[in-house]
């Protein structure tokens, strides 16, 4: 296999550039022709494909975003779109693809692999919502961004003796809320995986205040059953304490990747090239117990993510 395409798809995540750099450079070193596909599956359908070389990926390791752009492609969700993409790949003589993205992006890759393209999926999303890997590329950086926000909000919440509800991303996964809540010393994390009675949270806030706690930080994952506004209203009404809402939104998707994300991106991309050199079938690559792993793409996407209840309970125990 000589011609390999690289694309980034779905919501961007810090570390995507590090993955592109590693894939392109390892591919060139292995004697492959590397091609950058712009704007994910959109650019694939439209044939926005350019040869990319070793020097083209210089000075990007530390940058957030993705130099080859990303998109969510509705057209690729149709048979017609997938057929067009297959024609483009055939025209360019591309037999292997490295897809960097989340669940939907890797599922798109699976469709191409069913039609004969070898697809190596790298977990590029801040959400940490893929079942087959302990961590996704971008999660660590996103949590660091949330922690930075918590540190700053803690100052002003404490000065005004308020409760601050911080809304974080994650789609249907509560991991960003869970880990930032644990590492940031939140009073509670509200996540889609756990049915938590808001009255209980309010009781805890009042008890903490009565025992001398000056302020409270509550992290709400965007997928939690009650909206942020409902949570704020409920807390304000039931605790009688001033309660503010901060939505971190797209801030979490930007910024220079952390060491963890750079290393994860670099090593998973290198593994993708190794597998292509070895003539492997399509795989999803990730990290389990600190080791780089590669699973059959279809099997990997069926794996359900387990929520870490021990860490969830620890937040409650330590945030009283
Ligand atoms: O999947 C990453 C993510 O940032 C989610 O956390 C969030 O729900 C979604 O993307 C937002 O997507 P968009 O960029 O399409 O608004």
mmCIF file with all atom_site columns, C-alpha atoms and ligand atoms in Angstrom, residues 10-12 72 125-127 129 169-171 176 222 250 253, ligand 1:
data_model
loop_
_atom_site.group_PDB
_atom_site.id
_atom_site.type_symbol
_atom_site.label_atom_id
_atom_site.label_alt_id
_atom_site.label_comp_id
_atom_site.label_asym_id
_atom_site.label_entity_id
_atom_site.label_seq_id
_atom_site.pdbx_PDB_ins_code
_atom_site.Cartn_x
_atom_site.Cartn_y
_atom_site.Cartn_z
_atom_site.occupancy
_atom_site.B_iso_or_equiv
_atom_site.pdbx_formal_charge
_atom_site.auth_seq_id
_atom_site.auth_comp_id
_atom_site.auth_asym_id
_atom_site.auth_atom_id
_atom_site.pdbx_PDB_model_num
ATOM   1  C CA . UNK A 1 10  ? -16.201 16.003 13.749 1.00 0.00 ? 10  UNK A CA 1
ATOM   2  C CA . UNK A 1 11  ? -15.473 18.399 16.615 1.00 0.00 ? 11  UNK A CA 1
ATOM   3  C CA . UNK A 1 12  ? -11.778 19.313 16.622 1.00 0.00 ? 12  UNK A CA 1
ATOM   4  C CA . UNK A 1 72  ? -19.452 17.284 10.361 1.00 0.00 ? 72  UNK A CA 1
ATOM   5  C CA . UNK A 1 125 ? -12.396 13.966 20.597 1.00 0.00 ? 125 UNK A CA 1
ATOM   6  C CA . UNK A 1 126 ? -12.444 15.895 23.865 1.00 0.00 ? 126 UNK A CA 1
ATOM   7  C CA . UNK A 1 127 ? -15.453 13.843 25.029 1.00 0.00 ? 127 UNK A CA 1
ATOM   8  C CA . UNK A 1 129 ? -16.738 8.741  25.064 1.00 0.00 ? 129 UNK A CA 1
ATOM   9  C CA . UNK A 1 169 ? -18.986 19.629 27.197 1.00 0.00 ? 169 UNK A CA 1
ATOM   10 C CA . UNK A 1 170 ? -18.910 15.887 26.639 1.00 0.00 ? 170 UNK A CA 1
ATOM   11 C CA . UNK A 1 171 ? -22.084 15.142 24.688 1.00 0.00 ? 171 UNK A CA 1
ATOM   12 C CA . UNK A 1 176 ? -15.002 15.789 31.444 1.00 0.00 ? 176 UNK A CA 1
ATOM   13 C CA . UNK A 1 222 ? -23.981 19.128 29.027 1.00 0.00 ? 222 UNK A CA 1
ATOM   14 C CA . UNK A 1 250 ? -15.825 25.917 22.850 1.00 0.00 ? 250 UNK A CA 1
ATOM   15 C CA . UNK A 1 253 ? -11.833 22.530 22.353 1.00 0.00 ? 253 UNK A CA 1
HETATM 16 O O1 . LIG B 2 .   ? -17.744 16.097 20.330 1.00 0.00 ? 1   LIG B O1 1
HETATM 17 C C1 . LIG B 2 .   ? -17.101 17.244 20.762 1.00 0.00 ? 1   LIG B C1 1
HETATM 18 C C2 . LIG B 2 .   ? -18.097 18.307 21.119 1.00 0.00 ? 1   LIG B C2 1
HETATM 19 O O2 . LIG B 2 .   ? -17.394 19.471 21.506 1.00 0.00 ? 1   LIG B O2 1
HETATM 20 C C3 . LIG B 2 .   ? -19.120 17.924 22.183 1.00 0.00 ? 1   LIG B C3 1
HETATM 21 O O3 . LIG B 2 .   ? -18.593 17.956 23.480 1.00 0.00 ? 1   LIG B O3 1
HETATM 22 C C4 . LIG B 2 .   ? -20.215 18.919 21.917 1.00 0.00 ? 1   LIG B C4 1
HETATM 23 O O4 . LIG B 2 .   ? -21.474 18.418 22.340 1.00 0.00 ? 1   LIG B O4 1
HETATM 24 C C5 . LIG B 2 .   ? -20.198 19.042 20.419 1.00 0.00 ? 1   LIG B C5 1
HETATM 25 O O5 . LIG B 2 .   ? -18.905 18.638 20.005 1.00 0.00 ? 1   LIG B O5 1
HETATM 26 C C6 . LIG B 2 .   ? -20.473 20.409 19.863 1.00 0.00 ? 1   LIG B C6 1
HETATM 27 O O6 . LIG B 2 .   ? -20.483 20.288 18.491 1.00 0.00 ? 1   LIG B O6 1
HETATM 28 P P1 . LIG B 2 .   ? -20.506 21.466 17.429 1.00 0.00 ? 1   LIG B P1 1
HETATM 29 O O7 . LIG B 2 .   ? -19.066 21.863 17.197 1.00 0.00 ? 1   LIG B O7 1
HETATM 30 O O8 . LIG B 2 .   ? -21.089 20.844 16.214 1.00 0.00 ? 1   LIG B O8 1
HETATM 31 O O9 . LIG B 2 .   ? -21.304 22.554 18.026 1.00 0.00 ? 1   LIG B O9 1
#
